[in-house]
PDB file of C-alpha atoms and ligand atoms in Angstrom:
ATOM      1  CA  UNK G 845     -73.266  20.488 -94.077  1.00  0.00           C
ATOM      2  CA  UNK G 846     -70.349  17.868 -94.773  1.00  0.00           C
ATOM      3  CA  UNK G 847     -68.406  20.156 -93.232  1.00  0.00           C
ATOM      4  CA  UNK G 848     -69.833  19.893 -89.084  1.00  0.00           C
ATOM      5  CA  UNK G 849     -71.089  15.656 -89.813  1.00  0.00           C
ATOM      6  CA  UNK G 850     -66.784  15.281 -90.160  1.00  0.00           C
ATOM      7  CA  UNK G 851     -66.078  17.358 -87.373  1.00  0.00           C
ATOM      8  CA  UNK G 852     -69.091  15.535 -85.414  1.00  0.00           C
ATOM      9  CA  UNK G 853     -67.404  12.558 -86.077  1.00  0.00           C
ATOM     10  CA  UNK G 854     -63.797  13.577 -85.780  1.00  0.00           C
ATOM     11  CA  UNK G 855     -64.654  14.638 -82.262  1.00  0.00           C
ATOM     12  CA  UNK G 856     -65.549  11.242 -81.336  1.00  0.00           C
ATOM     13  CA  UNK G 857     -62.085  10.505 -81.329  1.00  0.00           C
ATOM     14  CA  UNK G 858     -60.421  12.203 -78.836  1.00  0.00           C
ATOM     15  CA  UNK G 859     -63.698  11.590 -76.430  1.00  0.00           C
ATOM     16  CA  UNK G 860     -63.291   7.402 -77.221  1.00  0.00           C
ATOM     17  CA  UNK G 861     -59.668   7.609 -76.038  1.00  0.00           C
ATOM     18  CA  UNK G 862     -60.210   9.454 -72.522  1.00  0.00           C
ATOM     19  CA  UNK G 863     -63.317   6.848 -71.936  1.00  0.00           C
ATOM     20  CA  UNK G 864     -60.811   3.931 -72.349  1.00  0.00           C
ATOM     21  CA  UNK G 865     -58.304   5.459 -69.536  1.00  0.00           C
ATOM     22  CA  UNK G 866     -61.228   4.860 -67.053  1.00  0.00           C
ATOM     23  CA  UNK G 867     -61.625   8.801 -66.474  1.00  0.00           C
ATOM     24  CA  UNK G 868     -65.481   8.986 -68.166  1.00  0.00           C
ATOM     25  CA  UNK G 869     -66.814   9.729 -64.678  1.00  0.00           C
ATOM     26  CA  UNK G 870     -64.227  12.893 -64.030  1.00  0.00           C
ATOM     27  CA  UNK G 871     -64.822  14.401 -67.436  1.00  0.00           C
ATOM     28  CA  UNK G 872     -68.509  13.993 -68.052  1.00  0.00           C
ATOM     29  CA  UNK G 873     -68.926  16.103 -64.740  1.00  0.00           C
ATOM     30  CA  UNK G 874     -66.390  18.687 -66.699  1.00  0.00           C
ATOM     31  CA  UNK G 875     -67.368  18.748 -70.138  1.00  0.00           C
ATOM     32  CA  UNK G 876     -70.727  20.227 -70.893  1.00  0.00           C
ATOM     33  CA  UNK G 877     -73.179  17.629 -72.860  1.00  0.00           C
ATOM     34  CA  UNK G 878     -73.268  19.196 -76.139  1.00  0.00           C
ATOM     35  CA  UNK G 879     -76.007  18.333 -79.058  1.00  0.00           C
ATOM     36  CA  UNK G 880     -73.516  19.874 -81.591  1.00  0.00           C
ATOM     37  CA  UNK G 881     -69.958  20.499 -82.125  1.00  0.00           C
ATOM     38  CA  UNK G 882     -68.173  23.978 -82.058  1.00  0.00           C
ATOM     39  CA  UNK G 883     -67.637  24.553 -85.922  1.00  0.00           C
ATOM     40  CA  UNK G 884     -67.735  28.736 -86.566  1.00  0.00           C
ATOM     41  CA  UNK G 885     -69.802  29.929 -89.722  1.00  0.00           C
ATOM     42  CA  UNK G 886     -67.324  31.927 -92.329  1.00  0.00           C
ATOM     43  CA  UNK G 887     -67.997  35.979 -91.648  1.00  0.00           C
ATOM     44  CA  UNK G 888     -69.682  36.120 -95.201  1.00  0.00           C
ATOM     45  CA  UNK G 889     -72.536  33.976 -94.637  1.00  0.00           C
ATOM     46  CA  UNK G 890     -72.793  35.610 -91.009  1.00  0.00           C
ATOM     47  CA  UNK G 891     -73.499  38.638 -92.803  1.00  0.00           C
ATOM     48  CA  UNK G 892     -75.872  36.750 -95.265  1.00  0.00           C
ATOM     49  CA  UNK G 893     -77.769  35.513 -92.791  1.00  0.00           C
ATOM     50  CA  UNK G 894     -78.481  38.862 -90.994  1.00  0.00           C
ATOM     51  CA  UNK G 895     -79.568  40.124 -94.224  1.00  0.00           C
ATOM     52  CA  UNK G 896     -81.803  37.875 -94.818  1.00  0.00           C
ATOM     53  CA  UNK G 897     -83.169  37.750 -91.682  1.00  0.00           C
ATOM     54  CA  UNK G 898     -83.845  41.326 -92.229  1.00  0.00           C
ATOM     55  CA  UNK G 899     -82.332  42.768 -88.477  1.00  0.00           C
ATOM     56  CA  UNK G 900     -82.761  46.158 -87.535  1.00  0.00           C
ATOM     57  CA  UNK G 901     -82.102  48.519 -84.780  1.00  0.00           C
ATOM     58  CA  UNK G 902     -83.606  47.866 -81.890  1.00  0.00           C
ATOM     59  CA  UNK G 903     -84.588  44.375 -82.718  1.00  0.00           C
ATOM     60  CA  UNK G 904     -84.145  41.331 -80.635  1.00  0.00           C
ATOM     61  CA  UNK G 905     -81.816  38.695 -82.068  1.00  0.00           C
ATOM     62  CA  UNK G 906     -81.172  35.321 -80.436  1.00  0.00           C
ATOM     63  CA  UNK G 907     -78.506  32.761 -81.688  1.00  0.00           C
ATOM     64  CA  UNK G 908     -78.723  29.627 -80.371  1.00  0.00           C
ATOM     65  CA  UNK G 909     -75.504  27.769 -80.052  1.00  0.00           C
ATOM     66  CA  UNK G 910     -73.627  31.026 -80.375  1.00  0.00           C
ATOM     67  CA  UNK G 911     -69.766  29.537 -80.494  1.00  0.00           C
ATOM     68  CA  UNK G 912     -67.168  32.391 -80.110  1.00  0.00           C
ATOM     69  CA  UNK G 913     -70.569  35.031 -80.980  1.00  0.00           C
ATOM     70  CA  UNK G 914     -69.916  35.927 -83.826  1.00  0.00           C
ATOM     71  CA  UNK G 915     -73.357  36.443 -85.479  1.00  0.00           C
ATOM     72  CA  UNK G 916     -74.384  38.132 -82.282  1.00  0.00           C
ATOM     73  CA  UNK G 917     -71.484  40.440 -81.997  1.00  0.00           C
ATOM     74  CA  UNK G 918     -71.993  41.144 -85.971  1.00  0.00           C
ATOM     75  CA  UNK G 919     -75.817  41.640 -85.616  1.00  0.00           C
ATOM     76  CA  UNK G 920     -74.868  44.123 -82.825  1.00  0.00           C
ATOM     77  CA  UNK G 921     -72.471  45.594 -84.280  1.00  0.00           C
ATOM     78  CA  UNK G 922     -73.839  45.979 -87.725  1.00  0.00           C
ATOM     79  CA  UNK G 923     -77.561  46.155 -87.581  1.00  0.00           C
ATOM     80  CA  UNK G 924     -77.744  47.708 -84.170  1.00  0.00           C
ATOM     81  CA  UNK G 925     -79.617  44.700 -82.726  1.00  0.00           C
ATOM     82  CA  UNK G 926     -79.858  43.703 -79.163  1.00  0.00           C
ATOM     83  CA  UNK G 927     -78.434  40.275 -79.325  1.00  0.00           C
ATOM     84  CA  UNK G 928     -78.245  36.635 -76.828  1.00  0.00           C
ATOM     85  CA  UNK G 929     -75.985  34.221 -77.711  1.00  0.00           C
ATOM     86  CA  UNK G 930     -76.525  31.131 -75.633  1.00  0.00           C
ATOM     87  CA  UNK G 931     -74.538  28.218 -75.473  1.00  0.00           C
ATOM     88  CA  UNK G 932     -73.896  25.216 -73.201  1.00  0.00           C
ATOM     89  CA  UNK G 933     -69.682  25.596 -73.348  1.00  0.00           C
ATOM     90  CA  UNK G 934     -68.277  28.129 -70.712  1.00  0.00           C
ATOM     91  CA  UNK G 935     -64.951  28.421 -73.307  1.00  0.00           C
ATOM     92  CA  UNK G 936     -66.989  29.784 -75.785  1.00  0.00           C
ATOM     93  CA  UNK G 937     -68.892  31.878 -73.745  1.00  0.00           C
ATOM     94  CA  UNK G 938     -65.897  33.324 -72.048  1.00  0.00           C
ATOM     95  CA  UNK G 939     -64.179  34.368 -76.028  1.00  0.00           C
ATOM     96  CA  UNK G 940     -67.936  35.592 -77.536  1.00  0.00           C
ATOM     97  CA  UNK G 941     -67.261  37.846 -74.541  1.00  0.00           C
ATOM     98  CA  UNK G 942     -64.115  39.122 -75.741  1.00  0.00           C
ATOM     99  CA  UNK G 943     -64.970  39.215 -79.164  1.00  0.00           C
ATOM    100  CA  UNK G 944     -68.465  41.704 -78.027  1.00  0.00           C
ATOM    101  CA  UNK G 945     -66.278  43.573 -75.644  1.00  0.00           C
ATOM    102  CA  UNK G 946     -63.669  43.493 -78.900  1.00  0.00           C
ATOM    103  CA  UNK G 947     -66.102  45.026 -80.857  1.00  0.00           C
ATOM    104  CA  UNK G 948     -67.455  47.577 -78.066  1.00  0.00           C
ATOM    105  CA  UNK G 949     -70.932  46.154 -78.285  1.00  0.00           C
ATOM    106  CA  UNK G 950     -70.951  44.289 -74.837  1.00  0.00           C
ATOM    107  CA  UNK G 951     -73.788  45.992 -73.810  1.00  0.00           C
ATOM    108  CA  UNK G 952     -75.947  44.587 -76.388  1.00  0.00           C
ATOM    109  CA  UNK G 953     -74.410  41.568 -77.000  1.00  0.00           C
ATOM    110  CA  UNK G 954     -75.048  39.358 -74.147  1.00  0.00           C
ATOM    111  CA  UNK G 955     -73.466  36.003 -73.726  1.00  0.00           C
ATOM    112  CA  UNK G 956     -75.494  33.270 -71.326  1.00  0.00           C
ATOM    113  CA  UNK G 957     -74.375  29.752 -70.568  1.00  0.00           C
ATOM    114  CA  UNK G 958     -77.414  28.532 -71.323  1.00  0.00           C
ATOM    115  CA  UNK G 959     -79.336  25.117 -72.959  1.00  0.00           C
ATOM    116  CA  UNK G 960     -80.917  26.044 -75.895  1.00  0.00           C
ATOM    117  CA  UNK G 961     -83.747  24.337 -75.504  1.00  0.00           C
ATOM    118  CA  UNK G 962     -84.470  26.376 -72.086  1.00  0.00           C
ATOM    119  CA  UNK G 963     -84.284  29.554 -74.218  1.00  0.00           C
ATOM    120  CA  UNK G 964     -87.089  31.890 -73.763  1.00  0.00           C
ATOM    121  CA  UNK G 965     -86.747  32.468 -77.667  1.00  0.00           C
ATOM    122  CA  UNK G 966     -91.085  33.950 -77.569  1.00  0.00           C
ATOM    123  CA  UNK G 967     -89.959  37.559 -77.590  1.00  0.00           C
ATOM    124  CA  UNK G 968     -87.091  37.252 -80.556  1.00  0.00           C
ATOM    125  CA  UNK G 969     -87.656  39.351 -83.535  1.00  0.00           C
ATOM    126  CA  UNK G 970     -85.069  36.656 -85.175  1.00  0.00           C
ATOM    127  CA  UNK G 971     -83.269  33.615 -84.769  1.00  0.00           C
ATOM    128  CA  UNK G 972     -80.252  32.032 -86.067  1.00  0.00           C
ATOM    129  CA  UNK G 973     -78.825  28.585 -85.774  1.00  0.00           C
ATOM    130  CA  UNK G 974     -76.352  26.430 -86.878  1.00  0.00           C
ATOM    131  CA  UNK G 975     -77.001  22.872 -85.633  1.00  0.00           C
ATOM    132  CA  UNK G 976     -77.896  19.918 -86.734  1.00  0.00           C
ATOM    133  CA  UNK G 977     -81.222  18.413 -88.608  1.00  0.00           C
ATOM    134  CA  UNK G 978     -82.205  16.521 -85.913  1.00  0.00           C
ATOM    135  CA  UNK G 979     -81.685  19.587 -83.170  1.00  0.00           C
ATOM    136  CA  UNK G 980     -83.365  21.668 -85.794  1.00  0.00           C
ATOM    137  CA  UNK G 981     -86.231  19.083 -86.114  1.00  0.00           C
ATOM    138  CA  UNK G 982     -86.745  18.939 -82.172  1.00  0.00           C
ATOM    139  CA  UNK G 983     -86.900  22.936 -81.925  1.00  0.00           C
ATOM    140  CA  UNK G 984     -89.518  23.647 -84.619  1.00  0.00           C
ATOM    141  CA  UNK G 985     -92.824  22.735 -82.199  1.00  0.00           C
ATOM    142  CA  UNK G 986     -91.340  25.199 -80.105  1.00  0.00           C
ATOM    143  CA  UNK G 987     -90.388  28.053 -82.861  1.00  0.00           C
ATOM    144  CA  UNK G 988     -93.877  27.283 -84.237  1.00  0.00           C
ATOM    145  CA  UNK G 989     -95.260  27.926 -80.430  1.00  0.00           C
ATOM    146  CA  UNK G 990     -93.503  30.746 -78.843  1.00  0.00           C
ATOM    147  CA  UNK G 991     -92.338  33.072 -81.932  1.00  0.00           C
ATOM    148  CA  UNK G 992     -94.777  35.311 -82.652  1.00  0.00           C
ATOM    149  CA  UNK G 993     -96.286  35.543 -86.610  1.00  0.00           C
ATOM    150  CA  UNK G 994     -93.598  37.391 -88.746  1.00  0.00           C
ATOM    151  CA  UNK G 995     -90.594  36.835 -87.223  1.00  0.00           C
ATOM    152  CA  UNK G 996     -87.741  35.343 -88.678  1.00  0.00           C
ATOM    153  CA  UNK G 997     -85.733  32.130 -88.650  1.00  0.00           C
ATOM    154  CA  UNK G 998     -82.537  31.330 -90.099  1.00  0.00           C
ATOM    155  CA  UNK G 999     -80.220  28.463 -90.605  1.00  0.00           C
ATOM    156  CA  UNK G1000     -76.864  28.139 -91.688  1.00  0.00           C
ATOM    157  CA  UNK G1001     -76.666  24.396 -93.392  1.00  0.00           C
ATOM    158  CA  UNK G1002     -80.035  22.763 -92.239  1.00  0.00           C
ATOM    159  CA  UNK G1003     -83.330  22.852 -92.797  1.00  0.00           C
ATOM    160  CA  UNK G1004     -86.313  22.252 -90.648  1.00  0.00           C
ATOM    161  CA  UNK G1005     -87.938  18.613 -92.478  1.00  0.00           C
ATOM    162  CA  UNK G1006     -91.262  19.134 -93.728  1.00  0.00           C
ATOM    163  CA  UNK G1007     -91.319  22.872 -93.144  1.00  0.00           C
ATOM    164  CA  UNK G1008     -90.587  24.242 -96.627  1.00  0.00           C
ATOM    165  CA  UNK G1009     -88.016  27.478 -95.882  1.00  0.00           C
ATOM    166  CA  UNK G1010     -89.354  30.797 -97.539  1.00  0.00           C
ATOM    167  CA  UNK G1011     -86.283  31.241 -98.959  1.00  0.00           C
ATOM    168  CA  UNK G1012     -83.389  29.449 -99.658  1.00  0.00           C
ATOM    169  CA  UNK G1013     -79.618  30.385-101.310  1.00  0.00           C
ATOM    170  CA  UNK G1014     -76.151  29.460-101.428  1.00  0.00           C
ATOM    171  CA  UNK G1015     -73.341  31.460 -99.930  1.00  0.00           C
ATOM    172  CA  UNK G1016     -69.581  30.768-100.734  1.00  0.00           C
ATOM    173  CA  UNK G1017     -70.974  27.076-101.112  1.00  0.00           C
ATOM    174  CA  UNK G1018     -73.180  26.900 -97.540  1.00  0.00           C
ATOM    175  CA  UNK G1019     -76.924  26.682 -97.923  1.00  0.00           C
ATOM    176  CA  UNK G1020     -78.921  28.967 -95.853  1.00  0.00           C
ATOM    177  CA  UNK G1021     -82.082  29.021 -94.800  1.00  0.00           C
ATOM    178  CA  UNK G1022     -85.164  31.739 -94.183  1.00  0.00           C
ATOM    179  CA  UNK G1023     -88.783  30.536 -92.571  1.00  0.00           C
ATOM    180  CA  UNK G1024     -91.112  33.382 -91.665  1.00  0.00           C
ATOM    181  CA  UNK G1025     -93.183  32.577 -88.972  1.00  0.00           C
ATOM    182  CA  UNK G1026     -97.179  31.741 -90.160  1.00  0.00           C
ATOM    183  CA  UNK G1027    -100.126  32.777 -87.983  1.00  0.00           C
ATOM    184  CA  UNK G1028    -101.823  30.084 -87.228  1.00  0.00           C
ATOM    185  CA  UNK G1029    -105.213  30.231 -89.514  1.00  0.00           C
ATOM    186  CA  UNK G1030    -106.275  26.535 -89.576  1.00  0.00           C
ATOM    187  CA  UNK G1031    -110.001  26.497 -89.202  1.00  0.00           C
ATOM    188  CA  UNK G1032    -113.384  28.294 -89.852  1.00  0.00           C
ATOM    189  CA  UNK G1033    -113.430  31.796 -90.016  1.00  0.00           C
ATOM    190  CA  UNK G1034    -116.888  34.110 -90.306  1.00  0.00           C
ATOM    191  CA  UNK G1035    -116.243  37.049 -92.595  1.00  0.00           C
ATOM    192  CA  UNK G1036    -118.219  40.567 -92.369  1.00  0.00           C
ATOM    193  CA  UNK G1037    -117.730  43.541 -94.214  1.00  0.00           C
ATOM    194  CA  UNK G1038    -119.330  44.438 -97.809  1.00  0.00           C
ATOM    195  CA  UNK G1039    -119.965  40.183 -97.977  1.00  0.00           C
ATOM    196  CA  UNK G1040    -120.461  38.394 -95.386  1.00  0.00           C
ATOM    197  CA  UNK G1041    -119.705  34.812 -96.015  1.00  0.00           C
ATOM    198  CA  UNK G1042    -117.519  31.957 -93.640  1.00  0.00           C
ATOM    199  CA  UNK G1043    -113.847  30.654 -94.623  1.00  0.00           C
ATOM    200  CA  UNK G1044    -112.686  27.021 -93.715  1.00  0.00           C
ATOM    201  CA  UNK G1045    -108.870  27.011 -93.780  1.00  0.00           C
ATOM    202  CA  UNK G1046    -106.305  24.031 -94.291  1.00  0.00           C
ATOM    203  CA  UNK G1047    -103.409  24.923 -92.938  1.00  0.00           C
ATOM    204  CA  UNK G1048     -99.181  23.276 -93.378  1.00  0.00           C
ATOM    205  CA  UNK G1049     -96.877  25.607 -91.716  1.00  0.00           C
ATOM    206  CA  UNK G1050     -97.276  28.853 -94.400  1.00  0.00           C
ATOM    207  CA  UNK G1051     -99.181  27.273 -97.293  1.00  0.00           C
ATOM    208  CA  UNK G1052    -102.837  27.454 -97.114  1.00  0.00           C
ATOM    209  CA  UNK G1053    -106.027  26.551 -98.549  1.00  0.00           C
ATOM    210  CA  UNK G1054    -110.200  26.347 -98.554  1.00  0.00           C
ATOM    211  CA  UNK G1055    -112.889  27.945 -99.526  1.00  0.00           C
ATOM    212  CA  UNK G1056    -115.923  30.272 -99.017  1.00  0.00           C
ATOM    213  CA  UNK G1057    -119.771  29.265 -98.216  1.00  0.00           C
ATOM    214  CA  UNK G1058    -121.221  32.001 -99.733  1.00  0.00           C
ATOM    215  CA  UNK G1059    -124.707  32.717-101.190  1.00  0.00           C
ATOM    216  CA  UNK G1060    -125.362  28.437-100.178  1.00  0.00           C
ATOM    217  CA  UNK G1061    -122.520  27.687-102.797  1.00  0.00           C
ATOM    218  CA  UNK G1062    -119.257  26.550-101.795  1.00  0.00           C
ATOM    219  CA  UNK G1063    -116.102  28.370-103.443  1.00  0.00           C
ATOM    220  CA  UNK G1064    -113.008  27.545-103.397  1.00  0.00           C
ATOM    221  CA  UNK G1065    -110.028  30.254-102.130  1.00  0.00           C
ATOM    222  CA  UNK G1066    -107.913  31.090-104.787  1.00  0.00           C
ATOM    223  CA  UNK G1067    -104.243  32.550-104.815  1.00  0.00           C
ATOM    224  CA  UNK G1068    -104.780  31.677-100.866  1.00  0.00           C
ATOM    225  CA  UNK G1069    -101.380  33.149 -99.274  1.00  0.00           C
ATOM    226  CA  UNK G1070     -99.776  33.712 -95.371  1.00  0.00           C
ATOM    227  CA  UNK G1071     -96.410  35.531 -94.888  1.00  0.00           C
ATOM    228  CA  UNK G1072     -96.122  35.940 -91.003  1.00  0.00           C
ATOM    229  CA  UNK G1073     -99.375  37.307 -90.048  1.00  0.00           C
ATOM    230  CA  UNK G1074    -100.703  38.588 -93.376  1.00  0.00           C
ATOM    231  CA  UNK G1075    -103.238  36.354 -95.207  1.00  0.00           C
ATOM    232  CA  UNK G1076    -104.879  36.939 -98.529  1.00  0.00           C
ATOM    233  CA  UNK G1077    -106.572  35.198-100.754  1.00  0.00           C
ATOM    234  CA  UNK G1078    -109.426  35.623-103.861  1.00  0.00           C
ATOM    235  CA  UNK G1079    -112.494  34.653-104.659  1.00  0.00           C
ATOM    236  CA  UNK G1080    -115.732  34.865-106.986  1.00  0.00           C
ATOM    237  CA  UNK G1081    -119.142  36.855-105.790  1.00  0.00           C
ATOM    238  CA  UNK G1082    -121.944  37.338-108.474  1.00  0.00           C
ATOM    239  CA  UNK G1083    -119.304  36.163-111.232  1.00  0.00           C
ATOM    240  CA  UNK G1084    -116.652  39.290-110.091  1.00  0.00           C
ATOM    241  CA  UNK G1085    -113.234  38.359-108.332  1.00  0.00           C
ATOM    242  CA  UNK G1086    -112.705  39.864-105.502  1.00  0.00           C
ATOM    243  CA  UNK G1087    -109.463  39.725-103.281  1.00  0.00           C
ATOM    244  CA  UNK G1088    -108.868  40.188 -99.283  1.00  0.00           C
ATOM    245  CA  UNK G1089    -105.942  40.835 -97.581  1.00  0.00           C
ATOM    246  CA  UNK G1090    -105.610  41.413 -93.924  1.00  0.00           C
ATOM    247  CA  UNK G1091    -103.427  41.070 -90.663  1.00  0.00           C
ATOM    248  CA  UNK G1092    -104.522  37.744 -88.203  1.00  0.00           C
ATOM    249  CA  UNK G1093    -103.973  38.738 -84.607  1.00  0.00           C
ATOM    250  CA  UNK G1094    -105.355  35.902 -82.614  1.00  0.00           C
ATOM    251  CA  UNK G1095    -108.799  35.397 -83.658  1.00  0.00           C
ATOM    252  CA  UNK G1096    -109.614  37.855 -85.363  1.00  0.00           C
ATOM    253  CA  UNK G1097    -108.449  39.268 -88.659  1.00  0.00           C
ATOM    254  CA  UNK G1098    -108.519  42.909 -89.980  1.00  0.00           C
ATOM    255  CA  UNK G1099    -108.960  43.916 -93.694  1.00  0.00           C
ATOM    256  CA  UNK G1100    -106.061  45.677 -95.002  1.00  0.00           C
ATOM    257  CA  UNK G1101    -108.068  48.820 -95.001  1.00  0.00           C
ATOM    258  CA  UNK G1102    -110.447  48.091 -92.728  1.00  0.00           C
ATOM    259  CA  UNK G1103    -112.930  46.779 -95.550  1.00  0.00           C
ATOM    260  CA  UNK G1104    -113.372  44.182 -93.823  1.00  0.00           C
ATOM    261  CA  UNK G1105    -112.824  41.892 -91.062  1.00  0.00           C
ATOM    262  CA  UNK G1106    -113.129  38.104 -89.718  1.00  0.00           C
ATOM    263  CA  UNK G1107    -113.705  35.936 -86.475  1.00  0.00           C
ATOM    264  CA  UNK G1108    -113.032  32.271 -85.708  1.00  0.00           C
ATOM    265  CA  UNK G1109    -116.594  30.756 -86.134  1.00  0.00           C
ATOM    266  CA  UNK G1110    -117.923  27.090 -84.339  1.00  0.00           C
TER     267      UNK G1110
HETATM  268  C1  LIG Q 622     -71.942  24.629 -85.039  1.00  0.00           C
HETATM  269  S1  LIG Q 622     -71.577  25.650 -83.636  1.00  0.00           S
HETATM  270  C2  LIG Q 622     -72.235  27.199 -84.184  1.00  0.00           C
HETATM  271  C3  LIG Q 622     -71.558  28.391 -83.548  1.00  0.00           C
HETATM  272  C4  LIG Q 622     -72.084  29.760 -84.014  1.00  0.00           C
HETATM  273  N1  LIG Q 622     -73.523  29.861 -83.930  1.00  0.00           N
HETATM  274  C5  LIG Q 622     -71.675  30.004 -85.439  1.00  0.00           C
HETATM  275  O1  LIG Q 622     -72.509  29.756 -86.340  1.00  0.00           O
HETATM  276  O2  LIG Q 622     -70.520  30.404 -85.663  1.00  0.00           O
HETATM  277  C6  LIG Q 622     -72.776  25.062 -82.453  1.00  0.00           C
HETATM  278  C7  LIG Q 622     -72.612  25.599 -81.058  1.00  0.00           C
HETATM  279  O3  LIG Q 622     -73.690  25.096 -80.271  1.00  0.00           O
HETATM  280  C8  LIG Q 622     -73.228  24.859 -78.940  1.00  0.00           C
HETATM  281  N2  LIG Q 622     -74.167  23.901 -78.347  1.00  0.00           N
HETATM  282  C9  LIG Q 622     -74.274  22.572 -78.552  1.00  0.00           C
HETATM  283  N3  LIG Q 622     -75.290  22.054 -77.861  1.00  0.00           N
HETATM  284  C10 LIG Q 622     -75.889  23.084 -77.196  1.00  0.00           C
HETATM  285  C11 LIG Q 622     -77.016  23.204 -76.338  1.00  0.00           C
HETATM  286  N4  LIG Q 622     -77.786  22.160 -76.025  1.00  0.00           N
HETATM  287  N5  LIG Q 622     -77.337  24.433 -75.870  1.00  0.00           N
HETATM  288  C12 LIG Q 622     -76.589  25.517 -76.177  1.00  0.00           C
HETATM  289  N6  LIG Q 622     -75.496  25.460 -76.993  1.00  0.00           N
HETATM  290  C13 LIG Q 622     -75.163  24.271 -77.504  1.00  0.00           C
HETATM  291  C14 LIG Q 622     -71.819  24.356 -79.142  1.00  0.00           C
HETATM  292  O4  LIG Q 622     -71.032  24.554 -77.981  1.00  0.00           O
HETATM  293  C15 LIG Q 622     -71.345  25.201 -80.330  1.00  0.00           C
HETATM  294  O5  LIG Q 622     -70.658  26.361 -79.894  1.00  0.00           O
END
């Protein structure tokens, strides 16, 4: 973390220097605006981080800010992922390149000059990033939008503020994170199946909460949980816990084994 805050401010100095020789106009029009520096993540938490993120053949891997490539080229390479890298700084897109075509995986590691924040990233499997906090902070409406329940987010260095990571660790000293992307669940839900009874929901990111009008009493959830798209939680009928699990697509939510089922209710 320490680490890209020096080189963020040791690249102010080169960058104060060509401003005071009158040449700003010139080399703004040449250098790309960048929201972070180029610092490369170490190849062992690049492989950390692809673990974690749990990448597999066939799977659709975007890293945003993607330097010389290396995590796509590795994800590629090693997991058999189709991979972007994006990133606003034609040098770097020019040697991830060379380091795909390096590793004979330039056919699924493809290299755009892109802004990240103009990155389709709604039909990644996973994401990877290392940024900044604030960078991170101005992505998450849009992770939280366009990436679809289950799929993975991970960050070398920074977090995401109030969004509590699933998982965190440290690699050779370099904290990284893991969210899983929640449904979103927030509201009232009508339950049929062998009870029929309606759910109200509270909703922060993955942690839930509420409970069940049932029989005219109010209940509340216990051991309420959301991973991705799969909810569950417990509760009490006639004095006997029971528990439900299921899969949210949309509005609507399927029992684990089809025992029962639930729709958003007025
Ligand atoms: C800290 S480096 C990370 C490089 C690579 N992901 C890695 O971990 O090795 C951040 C990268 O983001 C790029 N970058 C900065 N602002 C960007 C933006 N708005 N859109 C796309 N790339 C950007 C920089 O050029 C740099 O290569």
């Amino acid at each position: 973390m320490q680490g890209l805050f020096r080189v963020c401010a040791a690249s102010l100095g080169p960058i104060a220097a060509i401003m005071a020789v009158g040449a700003t106009a010139v080399i703004a029009q040449q250098q790309p605006r960048l929201d972070v520096p180029y610092v490369p993540t170490p190849q062992e938490v690049v492989d950390r981080m692809l673990q974690l993120g749990k990448v597999r053949t066939g799977e659709y891997h975007i890293d945003l800010g993607s330097g010389d490539g290396r995590i796509a080229v590795t994800s590629a390479s090693k997991h058999g992922a189709r991979s972007l890298g994006v990133d606003l700084n034609p040098v770097r897109i020019e040697e991830a390149r060379a380091n795909a075509k390096k590793a004979n995986v330039s056919d699924r590691a493809i290299f755009e000059l892109k802004n990240l924040f103009e990155t389709d990233i709604g039909k990644a499997d996973v994401v990877t990033m290392y940024l900044l906090p604030s960078v991170n902070l101005e992505l998450r409406p849009k992770v939280l939008r366009d990436m679809w329940p289950g799929t993975r987010i991970v960050s070398h260095a920074f977090d995401m503020g109030d969004w509590t990571p699933d998982h965190r660790e440290s690699v050779i000293g370099r904290t990284v994170y893991l969210w899983i992307v929640p449904a979103r669940v927030e509201g009232r839900w009508a339950i049929e199946g062998s009870h029929q009874f309606t759910v109200t929901l509270q909703q922060k990111y993955q942690e839930i909460s509420g409970t069940a009008e049932i029989g005219g009493k109010s209940v509340p959830l216990r051991d309420a949980s959301l991973s991705g798209a799969e909810i569950g939680f417990a509760i009490d009928i006639d004095g006997m816990p029971y528990r439900f699990q299921g899969i949210v697509s949309g509005d609507r939510i399927e029992g684990r084994r089809n025992e029962w089922r639930a729709a958003r209710a007025k």
